[in-house]
Amino acid sequence: MDEDTLVQLQQIARKLRKAIYSIKKPEFMLFDIDSTLLDTYGNQEGEGFNYHYQAHGYHPLLCYDGLTGDILKAELRDGTMYCSKGADTFMKSLLDEIIEDFPDMPPFLRDDSGFASPGLYEVLEDKNCKYAIRLKENVKLRELAEDEDQALYRATKFNQLDYAVEYGEFLYQAGSWSHPRRVVFKIEKPYGQMIHLYTFIVTTLEMEPYQVIQFYCGRGKMENFIKEGKSGFDFAAVSSSSKLVNANRLLIHVLAYNLFNWFR
């Protein structure tokens, strides 16, 4: 297992996907990116303590097709790596591959706030990939949503028990962004509570705010996909002292997962 076999395993996955899609091709490609922790034990190259998971291991980047559950790409990374680190390069190569193989298949992407980075936005916009990516809540975003927040207070003034929600949108430019982008939001008052919860999503989708929110929330299936890969296909079989060998092993287990998923 070396760099050559790593490339070969990626080529195998690509060729098999083309064969499968020649039988039944999705209407569009829906990229769902996430990361997870693969536990390590002992002195393994690249393993490290991950503060998000509060445990030692590898921190691979995974991209699934949100429609079919296929794994489109997997990359083993050091355990200390932040979730969005290198996500722009990761997605650029995958988008180039998909656009070349399926030029008539429109690409879409949705991600949580861990992947909210200007580099990723720019890659997606350059490749004409529509996206909905959650933003971490901050004071400035709440200020821009103040009108709808007050509207929700007024709507629930005499009924603090039932669920209520307001939607809206605005243009926003963070300090690290090259230009303003559309942000849609949802403010909700949960049933039986007197607090307001906020969801902010930066997007290039041309849909109503509530539709963008619904589109984003569909990525909840990711956790089930990852759980199936780890518990059913042993993604965590990364026990070699060599990171390169472990990267090959991960792709072999990903291939097994995809073969099963394609037949299913």
Short mmCIF file of C-alpha atoms in Angstrom, two decimals:
data_model
loop_
_atom_site.label_atom_id
_atom_site.label_comp_id
_atom_site.label_asym_id
_atom_site.label_seq_id
_atom_site.Cartn_x
_atom_site.Cartn_y
_atom_site.Cartn_z
CA MET A 1 0.00 0.00 0.00
CA ASP A 2 1.64 3.20 -1.23
CA GLU A 3 0.83 6.42 -3.12
CA ASP A 4 0.20 4.45 -6.33
CA THR A 5 -2.40 2.18 -4.74
CA LEU A 6 -4.06 5.23 -3.18
CA VAL A 7 -4.50 6.75 -6.64
CA GLN A 8 -5.64 3.42 -8.08
CA LEU A 9 -8.33 3.00 -5.42
CA GLN A 10 -9.62 6.49 -6.23
CA GLN A 11 -9.69 5.61 -9.94
CA ILE A 12 -11.57 2.37 -9.22
CA ALA A 13 -14.24 4.26 -7.28
CA ARG A 14 -14.58 6.79 -10.12
CA LYS A 15 -14.92 4.14 -12.84
CA LEU A 16 -17.44 2.13 -10.85
CA ARG A 17 -19.50 5.27 -10.21
CA LYS A 18 -19.63 5.97 -13.94
CA ALA A 19 -20.79 2.40 -14.55
CA ILE A 20 -23.49 2.63 -11.89
CA TYR A 21 -24.70 6.03 -13.12
CA SER A 22 -24.88 4.69 -16.69
CA ILE A 23 -27.67 2.43 -15.36
CA LYS A 24 -29.39 4.97 -13.12
CA LYS A 25 -28.10 8.53 -12.76
CA PRO A 26 -29.37 10.97 -10.12
CA GLU A 27 -31.05 14.15 -11.38
CA PHE A 28 -28.42 16.24 -9.60
CA MET A 29 -25.37 15.77 -7.39
CA LEU A 30 -25.86 16.68 -3.74
CA PHE A 31 -22.58 17.02 -1.84
CA ASP A 32 -22.75 16.57 1.93
CA ILE A 33 -19.36 17.04 3.60
CA ASP A 34 -18.54 16.06 7.15
CA SER A 35 -15.67 14.86 9.28
CA THR A 36 -15.50 12.18 11.95
CA LEU A 37 -13.02 10.67 14.39
CA LEU A 38 -11.36 7.30 13.82
CA ASP A 39 -9.88 6.08 17.10
CA THR A 40 -6.17 5.28 17.23
CA TYR A 41 -4.16 3.36 19.79
CA GLY A 42 -0.42 3.62 20.24
CA ASN A 43 2.18 5.43 18.15
CA GLN A 44 0.51 5.89 14.76
CA GLU A 45 1.78 8.43 12.26
CA GLY A 46 -0.50 11.45 12.04
CA GLU A 47 -2.69 10.55 15.00
CA GLY A 48 -3.40 13.36 17.45
CA PHE A 49 -5.72 14.79 20.06
CA ASN A 50 -8.83 16.34 18.52
CA TYR A 51 -10.38 19.03 20.73
CA HIS A 52 -13.83 18.75 19.16
CA TYR A 53 -14.11 15.04 19.97
CA GLN A 54 -11.88 15.23 23.06
CA ALA A 55 -10.12 12.05 21.98
CA HIS A 56 -7.08 10.78 20.08
CA GLY A 57 -7.42 9.56 16.51
CA TYR A 58 -7.49 10.50 12.83
CA HIS A 59 -9.89 13.18 11.57
CA PRO A 60 -10.88 12.17 8.00
CA LEU A 61 -12.90 14.31 5.62
CA LEU A 62 -15.86 12.53 3.97
CA CYS A 63 -18.15 13.63 1.16
CA TYR A 64 -21.41 11.76 0.59
CA ASP A 65 -24.07 12.02 -2.07
CA GLY A 66 -27.00 13.17 0.04
CA LEU A 67 -29.49 11.56 -2.37
CA THR A 68 -28.05 8.05 -2.56
CA GLY A 69 -25.73 7.72 0.43
CA ASP A 70 -22.75 6.97 -1.83
CA ILE A 71 -19.36 8.11 -0.58
CA LEU A 72 -17.95 10.33 -3.29
CA LYS A 73 -14.59 11.00 -1.68
CA ALA A 74 -12.71 10.23 1.54
CA GLU A 75 -9.42 11.64 2.75
CA LEU A 76 -7.56 10.56 5.87
CA ARG A 77 -6.19 13.55 7.79
CA ASP A 78 -4.18 14.13 10.94
CA GLY A 79 -6.15 14.00 14.17
CA THR A 80 -5.39 17.61 15.06
CA MET A 81 -6.75 18.97 11.76
CA TYR A 82 -9.67 21.42 12.01
CA CYS A 83 -12.75 20.18 10.13
CA SER A 84 -12.68 22.80 7.34
CA LYS A 85 -8.89 22.72 6.83
CA GLY A 86 -8.24 21.81 3.19
CA ALA A 87 -11.96 21.46 2.39
CA ASP A 88 -11.63 23.89 -0.54
CA THR A 89 -8.89 21.80 -2.21
CA PHE A 90 -10.78 18.60 -1.37
CA MET A 91 -13.96 19.87 -3.05
CA LYS A 92 -12.20 21.46 -6.03
CA SER A 93 -10.74 18.14 -7.18
CA LEU A 94 -14.05 16.34 -6.61
CA LEU A 95 -16.02 19.00 -8.50
CA ASP A 96 -13.56 18.85 -11.40
CA GLU A 97 -14.08 15.08 -11.56
CA ILE A 98 -17.89 15.23 -11.39
CA ILE A 99 -18.13 18.08 -13.94
CA GLU A 100 -15.90 16.14 -16.36
CA ASP A 101 -17.76 12.84 -15.94
CA PHE A 102 -21.31 14.22 -15.70
CA PRO A 103 -21.39 17.70 -17.30
CA ASP A 104 -25.19 17.79 -17.43
CA MET A 105 -25.66 16.99 -13.72
CA PRO A 106 -26.06 20.23 -11.66
CA PRO A 107 -24.07 20.17 -8.38
CA PHE A 108 -25.36 21.33 -4.98
CA LEU A 109 -23.70 21.35 -1.57
CA ARG A 110 -24.79 21.79 2.04
CA ASP A 111 -22.56 21.95 5.13
CA ASP A 112 -22.64 22.86 8.79
CA SER A 113 -20.85 25.84 10.30
CA GLY A 114 -17.57 23.93 10.69
CA PHE A 115 -17.10 24.32 6.92
CA ALA A 116 -18.01 28.01 6.70
CA SER A 117 -14.81 29.28 5.07
CA PRO A 118 -14.29 31.89 2.31
CA GLY A 119 -11.96 29.56 0.40
CA LEU A 120 -14.71 26.96 0.08
CA TYR A 121 -17.31 29.57 -0.97
CA GLU A 122 -15.04 30.80 -3.75
CA VAL A 123 -14.32 27.29 -5.08
CA LEU A 124 -18.06 26.50 -5.16
CA GLU A 125 -18.93 29.77 -6.86
CA ASP A 126 -16.15 29.31 -9.42
CA LYS A 127 -17.47 25.82 -10.26
CA ASN A 128 -21.11 26.99 -10.33
CA CYS A 129 -22.03 24.71 -7.44
CA LYS A 130 -25.05 26.05 -5.54
CA TYR A 131 -24.61 25.83 -1.79
CA ALA A 132 -26.22 26.32 1.63
CA ILE A 133 -23.71 26.50 4.48
CA ARG A 134 -24.61 27.29 8.07
CA LEU A 135 -22.93 30.23 9.81
CA LYS A 136 -22.00 30.40 13.45
CA GLU A 137 -24.34 32.77 15.25
CA ASN A 138 -22.84 36.12 16.23
CA VAL A 139 -23.93 39.57 17.43
CA LYS A 140 -23.79 41.16 13.97
CA LEU A 141 -26.00 38.49 12.39
CA ARG A 142 -28.55 38.85 15.20
CA GLU A 143 -28.55 42.63 14.72
CA LEU A 144 -29.33 42.21 11.01
CA ALA A 145 -32.25 39.93 11.91
CA GLU A 146 -33.59 42.28 14.61
CA ASP A 147 -36.81 43.25 12.74
CA GLU A 148 -37.95 39.64 12.39
CA ASP A 149 -36.87 38.94 15.98
CA GLN A 150 -39.16 41.72 17.21
CA ALA A 151 -41.94 40.46 14.93
CA LEU A 152 -41.68 37.07 16.62
CA TYR A 153 -41.88 38.69 20.07
CA ARG A 154 -45.03 40.54 19.01
CA ALA A 155 -46.59 37.41 17.50
CA THR A 156 -46.05 35.42 20.72
CA LYS A 157 -46.83 38.19 23.22
CA PHE A 158 -50.11 36.60 24.29
CA ASN A 159 -49.15 32.98 23.66
CA GLN A 160 -45.84 31.93 25.15
CA LEU A 161 -46.66 28.22 24.90
CA ASP A 162 -47.05 27.32 21.22
CA TYR A 163 -44.27 27.03 18.64
CA ALA A 164 -43.70 30.06 16.40
CA VAL A 165 -41.20 30.94 13.67
CA GLU A 166 -40.08 33.85 11.45
CA TYR A 167 -37.93 33.72 8.29
CA GLY A 168 -35.91 36.42 6.56
CA GLU A 169 -32.79 37.29 4.59
CA PHE A 170 -30.15 39.99 4.15
CA LEU A 171 -26.85 40.66 2.39
CA TYR A 172 -23.82 40.23 4.62
CA GLN A 173 -20.06 40.51 4.21
CA ALA A 174 -17.77 39.15 6.92
CA GLY A 175 -14.32 40.68 7.23
CA SER A 176 -12.65 37.76 5.47
CA TRP A 177 -15.12 37.67 2.53
CA SER A 178 -14.27 39.23 -0.83
CA HIS A 179 -17.86 40.37 -1.44
CA PRO A 180 -21.32 40.39 0.20
CA ARG A 181 -23.31 37.17 0.12
CA ARG A 182 -26.94 36.30 0.69
CA VAL A 183 -27.76 35.03 4.18
CA VAL A 184 -31.16 33.54 5.02
CA PHE A 185 -32.27 32.90 8.56
CA LYS A 186 -34.88 31.30 10.77
CA ILE A 187 -35.82 32.53 14.24
CA GLU A 188 -37.97 30.12 16.21
CA LYS A 189 -39.57 30.00 19.63
CA PRO A 190 -39.69 26.37 20.76
CA TYR A 191 -42.87 24.90 22.20
CA GLY A 192 -43.22 25.65 25.90
CA GLN A 193 -40.14 27.89 26.06
CA MET A 194 -39.60 31.66 26.13
CA ILE A 195 -36.28 31.74 24.26
CA HIS A 196 -35.51 32.40 20.58
CA LEU A 197 -33.25 30.09 18.56
CA TYR A 198 -31.42 31.34 15.46
CA THR A 199 -30.29 29.58 12.28
CA PHE A 200 -28.19 31.54 9.74
CA ILE A 201 -27.24 30.09 6.35
CA VAL A 202 -25.09 31.65 3.62
CA THR A 203 -26.36 30.53 0.23
CA THR A 204 -26.37 30.95 -3.54
CA LEU A 205 -29.66 29.06 -3.89
CA GLU A 206 -32.43 31.04 -5.55
CA MET A 207 -35.21 29.88 -3.27
CA GLU A 208 -37.35 31.38 -0.53
CA PRO A 209 -35.67 31.49 2.91
CA TYR A 210 -37.85 28.71 4.35
CA GLN A 211 -37.01 26.49 1.35
CA VAL A 212 -33.27 27.05 1.84
CA ILE A 213 -33.65 26.10 5.52
CA GLN A 214 -35.55 22.93 4.56
CA PHE A 215 -32.87 22.07 1.99
CA TYR A 216 -30.11 22.50 4.57
CA CYS A 217 -31.88 20.48 7.27
CA GLY A 218 -31.95 17.45 4.97
CA ARG A 219 -28.28 16.87 5.72
CA GLY A 220 -29.28 15.30 9.03
CA LYS A 221 -28.94 11.91 7.31
CA MET A 222 -25.15 12.34 7.30
CA GLU A 223 -24.81 11.04 10.84
CA ASN A 224 -26.57 7.82 9.86
CA PHE A 225 -24.32 7.38 6.79
CA ILE A 226 -21.18 7.83 8.90
CA LYS A 227 -22.47 5.55 11.65
CA GLU A 228 -23.16 2.82 9.09
CA GLY A 229 -19.66 3.17 7.64
CA LYS A 230 -17.98 2.99 11.03
CA SER A 231 -20.09 0.24 12.61
CA GLY A 232 -20.93 -1.82 9.53
CA PHE A 233 -17.84 -1.40 7.35
CA ASP A 234 -15.11 -0.82 9.94
CA PHE A 235 -13.87 2.56 8.71
CA ALA A 236 -11.81 2.73 11.91
CA ALA A 237 -9.55 -0.17 10.84
CA VAL A 238 -6.54 2.17 10.81
CA SER A 239 -4.16 0.25 13.07
CA SER A 240 -0.96 0.50 10.99
CA SER A 241 1.89 2.67 12.21
CA SER A 242 1.98 4.20 8.68
CA LYS A 243 -0.52 6.92 7.83
CA LEU A 244 -0.23 6.08 4.12
CA VAL A 245 -1.18 2.46 4.75
CA ASN A 246 -4.11 3.60 6.88
CA ALA A 247 -5.25 5.98 4.10
CA ASN A 248 -5.31 3.00 1.70
CA ARG A 249 -7.20 0.89 4.21
CA LEU A 250 -9.84 3.58 4.60
CA LEU A 251 -10.42 3.67 0.82
CA ILE A 252 -10.75 -0.13 0.71
CA HIS A 253 -13.45 0.00 3.38
CA VAL A 254 -15.11 2.92 1.56
CA LEU A 255 -15.15 0.81 -1.61
CA ALA A 256 -16.84 -2.04 0.31
CA TYR A 257 -19.45 0.42 1.63
CA ASN A 258 -20.14 1.77 -1.87
CA LEU A 259 -20.42 -1.68 -3.44
CA PHE A 260 -22.99 -2.65 -0.84
CA ASN A 261 -24.85 0.65 -1.28
CA TRP A 262 -24.91 0.35 -5.09
CA PHE A 263 -26.34 -3.18 -4.95
CA ARG A 264 -28.87 -2.11 -2.36
#
